[in-house]
Amino acid sequence: QVQLVESGGGSVQAGGSLTLSCAASRIRLIYSNYCMGWFRQAPGKEREGVATLGRDSTTTYADSVKGRFTLSLDNAENTLLLQMNRLKPEDTAMYYCAAARARYDYGWYCDDYDYWGQGTQVTVSS
């Protein structure tokens, strides 16, 4: 089964940076049949997608983090990274790593994100 473990969360002042890591077990992230993504949920708010990486290496970002967050893969460590810069208090949330099955239909598509890590807390103070 797919196993995902997040790390790198913590407390930081507004304007600071953090890098989140998602270590994957039992799947290979590079050239794999999975899509990967980071999601977040703050108390009283709905879960939202932050950044995703498709099977064809396409990346997407939420409008609220474009230009500030960067998604990448550490192929040697089979780890998904999220570099977060110029953090804002609004970024405070529990961040989750997730994986989805990829399928090919004249192009690569992602199914529902069915595999989730335990989450890592990010707190940004003013």
PDB file of C-alpha atoms in Angstrom:
ATOM      1  CA  GLN A   1       0.000   0.000   0.000  1.00  0.00           C
ATOM      2  CA  VAL A   2       1.034   3.587  -0.551  1.00  0.00           C
ATOM      3  CA  GLN A   3       2.442   5.237   2.568  1.00  0.00           C
ATOM      4  CA  LEU A   4       3.123   8.957   2.853  1.00  0.00           C
ATOM      5  CA  VAL A   5       4.878  10.705   5.734  1.00  0.00           C
ATOM      6  CA  GLU A   6       5.055  14.494   5.964  1.00  0.00           C
ATOM      7  CA  SER A   7       7.640  16.524   7.827  1.00  0.00           C
ATOM      8  CA  GLY A   8       9.047  20.032   7.938  1.00  0.00           C
ATOM      9  CA  GLY A   9       6.159  21.914   9.480  1.00  0.00           C
ATOM     10  CA  GLY A  10       6.639  24.384  12.281  1.00  0.00           C
ATOM     11  CA  SER A  11       6.173  27.963  13.400  1.00  0.00           C
ATOM     12  CA  VAL A  12       7.552  30.900  11.462  1.00  0.00           C
ATOM     13  CA  GLN A  13       7.031  34.644  11.327  1.00  0.00           C
ATOM     14  CA  ALA A  14       5.289  36.259   8.392  1.00  0.00           C
ATOM     15  CA  GLY A  15       7.656  36.636   5.475  1.00  0.00           C
ATOM     16  CA  GLY A  16       9.660  33.582   6.452  1.00  0.00           C
ATOM     17  CA  SER A  17      10.126  30.284   4.665  1.00  0.00           C
ATOM     18  CA  LEU A  18       9.572  26.597   5.286  1.00  0.00           C
ATOM     19  CA  THR A  19      10.131  23.461   3.242  1.00  0.00           C
ATOM     20  CA  LEU A  20       7.718  20.582   3.646  1.00  0.00           C
ATOM     21  CA  SER A  21       8.725  17.036   2.763  1.00  0.00           C
ATOM     22  CA  CYS A  22       6.606  14.043   1.846  1.00  0.00           C
ATOM     23  CA  ALA A  23       8.441  10.732   1.930  1.00  0.00           C
ATOM     24  CA  ALA A  24       6.708   8.034  -0.092  1.00  0.00           C
ATOM     25  CA  SER A  25       6.947   4.305   0.521  1.00  0.00           C
ATOM     26  CA  ARG A  26       5.954   1.437  -1.767  1.00  0.00           C
ATOM     27  CA  ILE A  27       5.663   3.730  -4.774  1.00  0.00           C
ATOM     28  CA  ARG A  28       8.224   5.451  -6.948  1.00  0.00           C
ATOM     29  CA  LEU A  29       7.433   9.111  -7.495  1.00  0.00           C
ATOM     30  CA  ILE A  30       9.471   9.730 -10.628  1.00  0.00           C
ATOM     31  CA  TYR A  31       7.881   8.239 -13.746  1.00  0.00           C
ATOM     32  CA  SER A  32       5.299   6.549 -11.550  1.00  0.00           C
ATOM     33  CA  ASN A  33       1.621   5.888 -12.130  1.00  0.00           C
ATOM     34  CA  TYR A  34       0.611   8.337  -9.402  1.00  0.00           C
ATOM     35  CA  CYS A  35      -0.152  12.009  -9.172  1.00  0.00           C
ATOM     36  CA  MET A  36       1.064  13.810  -6.053  1.00  0.00           C
ATOM     37  CA  GLY A  37      -0.171  16.866  -4.247  1.00  0.00           C
ATOM     38  CA  TRP A  38      -0.163  19.035  -1.156  1.00  0.00           C
ATOM     39  CA  PHE A  39      -3.403  20.072   0.508  1.00  0.00           C
ATOM     40  CA  ARG A  40      -4.142  22.149   3.586  1.00  0.00           C
ATOM     41  CA  GLN A  41      -6.973  22.689   6.004  1.00  0.00           C
ATOM     42  CA  ALA A  42      -7.354  25.403   8.616  1.00  0.00           C
ATOM     43  CA  PRO A  43      -9.826  25.187  11.510  1.00  0.00           C
ATOM     44  CA  GLY A  44     -13.308  26.090  10.358  1.00  0.00           C
ATOM     45  CA  LYS A  45     -12.338  26.048   6.700  1.00  0.00           C
ATOM     46  CA  GLU A  46     -12.654  23.519   3.901  1.00  0.00           C
ATOM     47  CA  ARG A  47      -9.668  21.558   2.718  1.00  0.00           C
ATOM     48  CA  GLU A  48      -8.058  23.111  -0.324  1.00  0.00           C
ATOM     49  CA  GLY A  49      -5.484  22.038  -2.843  1.00  0.00           C
ATOM     50  CA  VAL A  50      -2.181  23.864  -2.582  1.00  0.00           C
ATOM     51  CA  ALA A  51      -0.010  22.366  -5.301  1.00  0.00           C
ATOM     52  CA  THR A  52      -0.176  19.246  -7.457  1.00  0.00           C
ATOM     53  CA  LEU A  53       2.204  17.322  -9.688  1.00  0.00           C
ATOM     54  CA  GLY A  54       0.700  15.288 -12.506  1.00  0.00           C
ATOM     55  CA  ARG A  55       1.993  12.096 -14.059  1.00  0.00           C
ATOM     56  CA  ASP A  56       3.219  14.125 -17.036  1.00  0.00           C
ATOM     57  CA  SER A  57       5.140  16.439 -14.646  1.00  0.00           C
ATOM     58  CA  THR A  58       2.699  19.305 -15.012  1.00  0.00           C
ATOM     59  CA  THR A  59       2.305  21.427 -11.887  1.00  0.00           C
ATOM     60  CA  THR A  60      -0.639  23.414 -10.612  1.00  0.00           C
ATOM     61  CA  TYR A  61      -0.839  25.911  -7.767  1.00  0.00           C
ATOM     62  CA  ALA A  62      -3.641  27.532  -5.884  1.00  0.00           C
ATOM     63  CA  ASP A  63      -4.005  31.191  -6.783  1.00  0.00           C
ATOM     64  CA  SER A  64      -3.254  32.155  -3.204  1.00  0.00           C
ATOM     65  CA  VAL A  65       0.233  30.602  -3.300  1.00  0.00           C
ATOM     66  CA  LYS A  66       1.353  31.219  -6.879  1.00  0.00           C
ATOM     67  CA  GLY A  67       4.737  32.867  -6.973  1.00  0.00           C
ATOM     68  CA  ARG A  68       5.423  31.932  -3.358  1.00  0.00           C
ATOM     69  CA  PHE A  69       5.296  28.113  -3.229  1.00  0.00           C
ATOM     70  CA  THR A  70       7.278  25.723  -5.410  1.00  0.00           C
ATOM     71  CA  LEU A  71       6.708  21.993  -5.836  1.00  0.00           C
ATOM     72  CA  SER A  72       9.587  19.670  -6.661  1.00  0.00           C
ATOM     73  CA  LEU A  73      10.785  16.071  -6.426  1.00  0.00           C
ATOM     74  CA  ASP A  74      13.887  14.752  -4.719  1.00  0.00           C
ATOM     75  CA  ASN A  75      14.294  11.709  -6.930  1.00  0.00           C
ATOM     76  CA  ALA A  76      17.128  10.169  -4.937  1.00  0.00           C
ATOM     77  CA  GLU A  77      15.066  10.208  -1.740  1.00  0.00           C
ATOM     78  CA  ASN A  78      11.705   9.510  -3.406  1.00  0.00           C
ATOM     79  CA  THR A  79      10.357  12.605  -1.665  1.00  0.00           C
ATOM     80  CA  LEU A  80       7.947  15.344  -2.692  1.00  0.00           C
ATOM     81  CA  LEU A  81       8.996  18.815  -1.556  1.00  0.00           C
ATOM     82  CA  LEU A  82       7.040  22.018  -1.108  1.00  0.00           C
ATOM     83  CA  GLN A  83       9.169  25.132  -0.757  1.00  0.00           C
ATOM     84  CA  MET A  84       7.099  27.865   0.858  1.00  0.00           C
ATOM     85  CA  ASN A  85       8.404  31.428   0.724  1.00  0.00           C
ATOM     86  CA  ARG A  86       7.036  34.766   1.918  1.00  0.00           C
ATOM     87  CA  LEU A  87       4.643  32.993   4.229  1.00  0.00           C
ATOM     88  CA  LYS A  88       1.533  34.790   5.416  1.00  0.00           C
ATOM     89  CA  PRO A  89      -0.679  34.230   8.461  1.00  0.00           C
ATOM     90  CA  GLU A  90      -3.347  33.018   6.040  1.00  0.00           C
ATOM     91  CA  ASP A  91      -1.073  30.071   5.218  1.00  0.00           C
ATOM     92  CA  THR A  92      -1.532  28.698   8.729  1.00  0.00           C
ATOM     93  CA  ALA A  93      -3.052  25.226   8.395  1.00  0.00           C
ATOM     94  CA  MET A  94      -2.472  21.518   8.646  1.00  0.00           C
ATOM     95  CA  TYR A  95      -0.717  20.474   5.457  1.00  0.00           C
ATOM     96  CA  TYR A  96      -1.280  17.029   3.967  1.00  0.00           C
ATOM     97  CA  CYS A  97       0.545  15.102   1.292  1.00  0.00           C
ATOM     98  CA  ALA A  98      -1.621  12.968  -0.968  1.00  0.00           C
ATOM     99  CA  ALA A  99      -1.356  10.604  -3.917  1.00  0.00           C
ATOM    100  CA  ALA A 100      -3.773   9.695  -6.679  1.00  0.00           C
ATOM    101  CA  ARG A 101      -3.755   6.969  -9.286  1.00  0.00           C
ATOM    102  CA  ALA A 102      -2.868   8.180 -12.738  1.00  0.00           C
ATOM    103  CA  ARG A 103      -4.473   6.867 -15.896  1.00  0.00           C
ATOM    104  CA  TYR A 104      -3.759   7.315 -19.562  1.00  0.00           C
ATOM    105  CA  ASP A 105      -6.479   8.327 -21.996  1.00  0.00           C
ATOM    106  CA  TYR A 106      -4.713  10.133 -24.823  1.00  0.00           C
ATOM    107  CA  GLY A 107      -2.934  11.956 -22.054  1.00  0.00           C
ATOM    108  CA  TRP A 108      -2.341  11.489 -18.344  1.00  0.00           C
ATOM    109  CA  TYR A 109      -5.101  12.192 -15.843  1.00  0.00           C
ATOM    110  CA  CYS A 110      -5.383  11.932 -12.066  1.00  0.00           C
ATOM    111  CA  ASP A 111      -8.107  10.028 -10.275  1.00  0.00           C
ATOM    112  CA  ASP A 112      -9.297  10.972  -6.795  1.00  0.00           C
ATOM    113  CA  TYR A 113      -6.622  11.524  -4.168  1.00  0.00           C
ATOM    114  CA  ASP A 114      -7.168   8.370  -2.112  1.00  0.00           C
ATOM    115  CA  TYR A 115      -3.853   8.114  -0.259  1.00  0.00           C
ATOM    116  CA  TRP A 116      -3.035  10.600   2.494  1.00  0.00           C
ATOM    117  CA  GLY A 117      -0.318  11.294   5.008  1.00  0.00           C
ATOM    118  CA  GLN A 118      -0.900  12.209   8.634  1.00  0.00           C
ATOM    119  CA  GLY A 119      -0.299  15.922   8.130  1.00  0.00           C
ATOM    120  CA  THR A 120       2.184  18.479   9.383  1.00  0.00           C
ATOM    121  CA  GLN A 121       1.240  21.752  11.061  1.00  0.00           C
ATOM    122  CA  VAL A 122       2.351  25.105   9.670  1.00  0.00           C
ATOM    123  CA  THR A 123       1.805  28.188  11.811  1.00  0.00           C
ATOM    124  CA  VAL A 124       2.645  31.670  10.554  1.00  0.00           C
ATOM    125  CA  SER A 125       2.564  34.537  13.033  1.00  0.00           C
ATOM    126  CA  SER A 126       2.264  38.245  12.313  1.00  0.00           C
TER     127      SER A 126
END
